[in-house]
Short mmCIF file of C-alpha atoms in Angstrom, two decimals:
data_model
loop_
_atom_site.label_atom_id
_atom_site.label_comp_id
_atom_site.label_asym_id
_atom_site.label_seq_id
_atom_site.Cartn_x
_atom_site.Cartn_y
_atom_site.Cartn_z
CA UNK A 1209 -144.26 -69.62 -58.53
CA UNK A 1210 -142.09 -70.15 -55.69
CA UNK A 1211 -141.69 -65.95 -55.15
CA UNK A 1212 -145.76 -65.64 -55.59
CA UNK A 1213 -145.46 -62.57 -57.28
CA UNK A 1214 -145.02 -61.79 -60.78
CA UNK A 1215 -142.32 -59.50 -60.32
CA UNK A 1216 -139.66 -61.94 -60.28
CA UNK A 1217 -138.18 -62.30 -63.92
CA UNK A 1218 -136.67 -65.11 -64.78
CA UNK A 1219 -134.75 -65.72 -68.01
CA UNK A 1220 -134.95 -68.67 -69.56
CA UNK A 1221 -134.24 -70.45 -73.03
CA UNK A 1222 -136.26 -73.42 -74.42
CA UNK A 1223 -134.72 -75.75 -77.45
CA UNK A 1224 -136.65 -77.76 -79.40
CA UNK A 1225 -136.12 -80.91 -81.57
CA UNK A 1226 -132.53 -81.48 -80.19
CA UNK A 1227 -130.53 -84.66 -81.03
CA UNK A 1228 -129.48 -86.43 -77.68
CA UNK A 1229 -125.43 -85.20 -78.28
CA UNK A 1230 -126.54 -81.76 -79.33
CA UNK A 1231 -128.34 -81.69 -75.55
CA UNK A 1232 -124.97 -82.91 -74.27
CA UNK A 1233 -123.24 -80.37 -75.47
CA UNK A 1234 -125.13 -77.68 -74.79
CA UNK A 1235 -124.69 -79.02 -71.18
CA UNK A 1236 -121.18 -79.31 -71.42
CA UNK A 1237 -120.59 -76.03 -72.77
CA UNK A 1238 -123.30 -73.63 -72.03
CA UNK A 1239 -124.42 -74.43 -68.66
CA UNK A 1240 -120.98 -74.57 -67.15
CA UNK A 1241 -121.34 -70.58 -67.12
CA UNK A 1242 -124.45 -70.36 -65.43
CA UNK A 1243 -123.87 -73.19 -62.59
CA UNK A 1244 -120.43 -74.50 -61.02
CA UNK A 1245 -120.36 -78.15 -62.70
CA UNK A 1246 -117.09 -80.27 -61.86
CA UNK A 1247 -114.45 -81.12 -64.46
CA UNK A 1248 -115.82 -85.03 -64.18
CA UNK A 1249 -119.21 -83.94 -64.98
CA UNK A 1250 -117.94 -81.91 -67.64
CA UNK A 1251 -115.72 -83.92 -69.60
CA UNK A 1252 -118.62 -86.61 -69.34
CA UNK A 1253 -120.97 -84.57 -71.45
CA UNK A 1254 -118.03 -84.02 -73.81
CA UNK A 1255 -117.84 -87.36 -74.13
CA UNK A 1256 -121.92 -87.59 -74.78
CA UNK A 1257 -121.51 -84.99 -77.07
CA UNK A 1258 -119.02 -86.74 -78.87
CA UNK A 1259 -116.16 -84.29 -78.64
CA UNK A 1260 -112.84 -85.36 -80.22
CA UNK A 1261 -110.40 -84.57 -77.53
CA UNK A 1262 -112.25 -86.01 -74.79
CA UNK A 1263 -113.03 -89.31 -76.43
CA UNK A 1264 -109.55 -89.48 -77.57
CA UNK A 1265 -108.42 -89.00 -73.53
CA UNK A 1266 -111.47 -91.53 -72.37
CA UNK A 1267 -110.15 -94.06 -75.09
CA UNK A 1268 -106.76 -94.01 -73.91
CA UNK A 1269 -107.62 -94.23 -70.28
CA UNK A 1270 -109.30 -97.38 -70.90
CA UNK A 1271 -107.02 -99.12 -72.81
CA UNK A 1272 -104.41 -99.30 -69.98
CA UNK A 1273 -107.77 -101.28 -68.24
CA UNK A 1274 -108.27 -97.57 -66.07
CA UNK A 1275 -111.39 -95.82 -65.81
CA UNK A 1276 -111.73 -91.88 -65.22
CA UNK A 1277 -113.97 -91.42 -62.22
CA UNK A 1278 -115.44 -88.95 -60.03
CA UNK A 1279 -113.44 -89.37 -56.84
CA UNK A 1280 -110.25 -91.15 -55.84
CA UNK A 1281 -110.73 -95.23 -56.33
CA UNK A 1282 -108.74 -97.80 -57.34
CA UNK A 1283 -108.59 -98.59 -60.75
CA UNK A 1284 -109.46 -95.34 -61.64
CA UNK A 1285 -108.08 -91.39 -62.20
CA UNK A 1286 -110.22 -88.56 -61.31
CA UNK A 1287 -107.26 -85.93 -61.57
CA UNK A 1288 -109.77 -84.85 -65.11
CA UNK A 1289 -108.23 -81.54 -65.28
CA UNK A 1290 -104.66 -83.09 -65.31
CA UNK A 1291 -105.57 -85.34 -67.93
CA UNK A 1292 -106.86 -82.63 -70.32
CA UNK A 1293 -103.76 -80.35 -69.15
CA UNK A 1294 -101.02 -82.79 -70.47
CA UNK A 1295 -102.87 -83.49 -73.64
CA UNK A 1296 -103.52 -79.35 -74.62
CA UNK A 1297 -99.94 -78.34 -73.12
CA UNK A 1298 -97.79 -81.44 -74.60
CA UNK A 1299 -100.19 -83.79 -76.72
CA UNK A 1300 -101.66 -87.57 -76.85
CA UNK A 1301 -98.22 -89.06 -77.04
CA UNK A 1302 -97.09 -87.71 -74.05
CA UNK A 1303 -99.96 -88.46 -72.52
CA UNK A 1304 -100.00 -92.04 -73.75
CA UNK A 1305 -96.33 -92.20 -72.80
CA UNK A 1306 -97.11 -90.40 -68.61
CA UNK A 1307 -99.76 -93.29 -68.34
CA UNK A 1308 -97.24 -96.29 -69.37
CA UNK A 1309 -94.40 -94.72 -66.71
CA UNK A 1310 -96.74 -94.02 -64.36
CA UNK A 1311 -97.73 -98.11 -64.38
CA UNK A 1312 -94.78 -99.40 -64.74
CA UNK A 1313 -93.53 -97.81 -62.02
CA UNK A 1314 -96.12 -97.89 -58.91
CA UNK A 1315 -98.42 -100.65 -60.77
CA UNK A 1316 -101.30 -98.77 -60.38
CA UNK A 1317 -100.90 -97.10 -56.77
CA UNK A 1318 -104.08 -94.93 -56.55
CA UNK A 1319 -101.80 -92.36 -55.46
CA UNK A 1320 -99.67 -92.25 -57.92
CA UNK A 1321 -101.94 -90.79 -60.58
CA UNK A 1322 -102.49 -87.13 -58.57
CA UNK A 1323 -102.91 -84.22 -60.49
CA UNK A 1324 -99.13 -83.27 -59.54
CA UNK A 1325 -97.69 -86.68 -59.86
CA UNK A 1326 -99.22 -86.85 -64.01
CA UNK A 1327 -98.16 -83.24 -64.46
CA UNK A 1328 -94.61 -83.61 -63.11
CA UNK A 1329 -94.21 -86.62 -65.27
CA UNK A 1330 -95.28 -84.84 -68.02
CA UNK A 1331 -93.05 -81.90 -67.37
CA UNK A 1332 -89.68 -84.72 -67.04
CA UNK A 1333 -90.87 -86.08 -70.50
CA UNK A 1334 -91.58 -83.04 -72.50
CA UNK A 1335 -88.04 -81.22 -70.63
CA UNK A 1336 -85.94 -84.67 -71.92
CA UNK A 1337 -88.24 -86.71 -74.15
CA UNK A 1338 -85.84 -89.60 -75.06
CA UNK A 1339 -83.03 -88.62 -73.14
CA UNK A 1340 -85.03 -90.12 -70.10
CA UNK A 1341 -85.04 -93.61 -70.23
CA UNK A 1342 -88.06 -95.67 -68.90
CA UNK A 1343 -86.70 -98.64 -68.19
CA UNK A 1344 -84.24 -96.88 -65.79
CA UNK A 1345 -86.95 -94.46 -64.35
CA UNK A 1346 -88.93 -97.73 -63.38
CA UNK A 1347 -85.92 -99.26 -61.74
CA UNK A 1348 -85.08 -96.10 -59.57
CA UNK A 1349 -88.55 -94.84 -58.98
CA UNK A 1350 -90.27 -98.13 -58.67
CA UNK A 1351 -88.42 -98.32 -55.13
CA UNK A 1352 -89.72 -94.67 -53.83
CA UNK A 1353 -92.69 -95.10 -52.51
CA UNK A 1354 -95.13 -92.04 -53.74
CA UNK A 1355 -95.50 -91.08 -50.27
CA UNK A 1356 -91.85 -89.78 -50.08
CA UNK A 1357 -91.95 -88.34 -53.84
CA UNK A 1358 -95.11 -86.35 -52.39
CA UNK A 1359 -93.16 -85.31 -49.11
CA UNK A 1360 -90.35 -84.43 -51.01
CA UNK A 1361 -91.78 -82.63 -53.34
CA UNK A 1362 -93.84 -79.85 -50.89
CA UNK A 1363 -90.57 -79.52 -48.91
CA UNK A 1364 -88.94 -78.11 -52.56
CA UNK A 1365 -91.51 -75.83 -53.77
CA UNK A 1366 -95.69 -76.45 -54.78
CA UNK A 1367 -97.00 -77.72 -57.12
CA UNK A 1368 -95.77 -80.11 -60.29
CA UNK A 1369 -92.61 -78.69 -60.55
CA UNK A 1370 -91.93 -79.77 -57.00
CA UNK A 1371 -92.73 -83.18 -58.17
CA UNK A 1372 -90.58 -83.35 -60.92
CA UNK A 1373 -87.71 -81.90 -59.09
CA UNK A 1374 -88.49 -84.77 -56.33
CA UNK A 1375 -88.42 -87.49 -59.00
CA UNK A 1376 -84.94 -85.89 -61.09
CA UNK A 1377 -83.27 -85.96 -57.71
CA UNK A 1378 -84.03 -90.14 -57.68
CA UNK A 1379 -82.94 -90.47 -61.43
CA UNK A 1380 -79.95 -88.84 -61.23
CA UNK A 1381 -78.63 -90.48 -58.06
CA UNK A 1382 -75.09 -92.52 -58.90
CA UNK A 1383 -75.67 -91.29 -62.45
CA UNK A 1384 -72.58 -89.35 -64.22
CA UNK A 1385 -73.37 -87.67 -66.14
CA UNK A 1386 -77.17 -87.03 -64.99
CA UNK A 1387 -79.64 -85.37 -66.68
CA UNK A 1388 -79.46 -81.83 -66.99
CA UNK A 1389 -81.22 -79.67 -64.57
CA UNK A 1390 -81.48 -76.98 -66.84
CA UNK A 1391 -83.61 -78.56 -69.36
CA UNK A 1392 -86.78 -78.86 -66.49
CA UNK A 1393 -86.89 -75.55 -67.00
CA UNK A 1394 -85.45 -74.23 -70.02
CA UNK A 1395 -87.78 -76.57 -72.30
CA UNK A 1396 -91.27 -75.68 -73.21
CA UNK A 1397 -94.13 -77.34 -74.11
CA UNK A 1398 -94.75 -78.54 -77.88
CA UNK A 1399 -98.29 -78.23 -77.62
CA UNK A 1400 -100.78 -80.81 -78.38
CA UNK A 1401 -104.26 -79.49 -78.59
CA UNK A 1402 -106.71 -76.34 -78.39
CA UNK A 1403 -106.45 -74.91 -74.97
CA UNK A 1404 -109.46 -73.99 -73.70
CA UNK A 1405 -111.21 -70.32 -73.92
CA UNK A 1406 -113.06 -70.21 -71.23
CA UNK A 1407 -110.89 -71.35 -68.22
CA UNK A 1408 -106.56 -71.45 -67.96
CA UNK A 1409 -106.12 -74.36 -66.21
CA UNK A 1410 -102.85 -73.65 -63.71
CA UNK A 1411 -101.11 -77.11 -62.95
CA UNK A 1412 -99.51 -75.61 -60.14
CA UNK A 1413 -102.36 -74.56 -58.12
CA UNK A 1414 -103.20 -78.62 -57.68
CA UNK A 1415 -102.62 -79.81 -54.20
CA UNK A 1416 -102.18 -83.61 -53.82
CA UNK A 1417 -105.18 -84.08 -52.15
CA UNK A 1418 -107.01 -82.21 -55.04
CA UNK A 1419 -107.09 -84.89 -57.76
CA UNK A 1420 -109.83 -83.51 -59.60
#
């Protein structure tokens, strides 16, 4: 119709009879290859779909009183991508556990839960797991403001690594002995859950004003 000529195939698929989270997922998962969708709009029809993983991630979002979102807003994270990285690379625990710092320590600065910000977290927990001690992270960090960790962290090196080399720096101040340096990047990632096929998701190509 809109070419006015029937020389213009187009291919197209029709499904009857489907259940409401059967159409959900076929959105999540099929149509993602035909048209650019963003990660929010995907993990929502994971969630419609009622996809493990994803209503895991939306669950514990929510009970720290958060909601995932769209685009940058208080009381929410929108860094989607992030949130499914940490829980493929190093699992729900660690992902419970990035949350819990991440509050305790900049009480819910919008800021403060960036794509690099979560990841470099991640990356200090997995690298020393209960070597780092969260009441003594909140005490040092709490006082850095997450405009300096950010400023800090570009003038190391990009992406989350840069981050969690800007926050290791504020641990180990006045500390002896200090964590060990080697350990951010000696240690690698337990693994949580099933990576996804279709798309590697690189932490390091997030920019802090990406937090999708």
């Amino acid at each position: 119709m809109v070419s006015e000529s029937r020389e213009t195939p187009v291919w197209c698929m029709i499904y009857d009879d489907l259940e409401y989270n059967e159409e959900a997922d076929i959105f999540a998962n099929q149509m993602k290859n035909v048209k650019a969708l963003s990660p929010y709009e995907i993990f929502n029809a994971n969630c419609e779909a009622g996809n493990d993983k994803e209503l895991l991630i939306k669950g514990l979002v929510e009970s720290y009183e958060l909601k995932i979102l769209p685009s940058a807003g208080v009381g929410g994270i929108c860094a989607v991508g992030a949130l499914e990285n940490i829980y493929d690379k190093y699992g729900y625990d660690v992902l419970d556990r990035v949350l819990r710092l991440i509050i305790m320590t900049w009480e819910g600065e919008q800021k403060s839960f960036s794509a690099n910000m979560m990841n470099g977290v991640a990356r200090l927990l997995n690298s020393f797991g209960d070597e780092l001690k969260e009441t003594t992270f909140k005490e040092k960090l709490g006082v850095v403001s997450v405009k300096d960790i950010t400023k800090n962290a570009k003038e190391r090196r990009p992406g989350s690594l840069g981050f969690a080399e800007a926050m290791l720096v504020v641990y180990n101040k006045r500390m002896k002995p200090g964590l060990q340096w080697s350990k951010l990047y000696s240690v690698k990632a337990s693994g949580g859950g099933k990576k996804k096929e279709n798309k590697e998701y690189d932490e390091d190509a997030e920019v802090e004003q990406d937090a999708s």
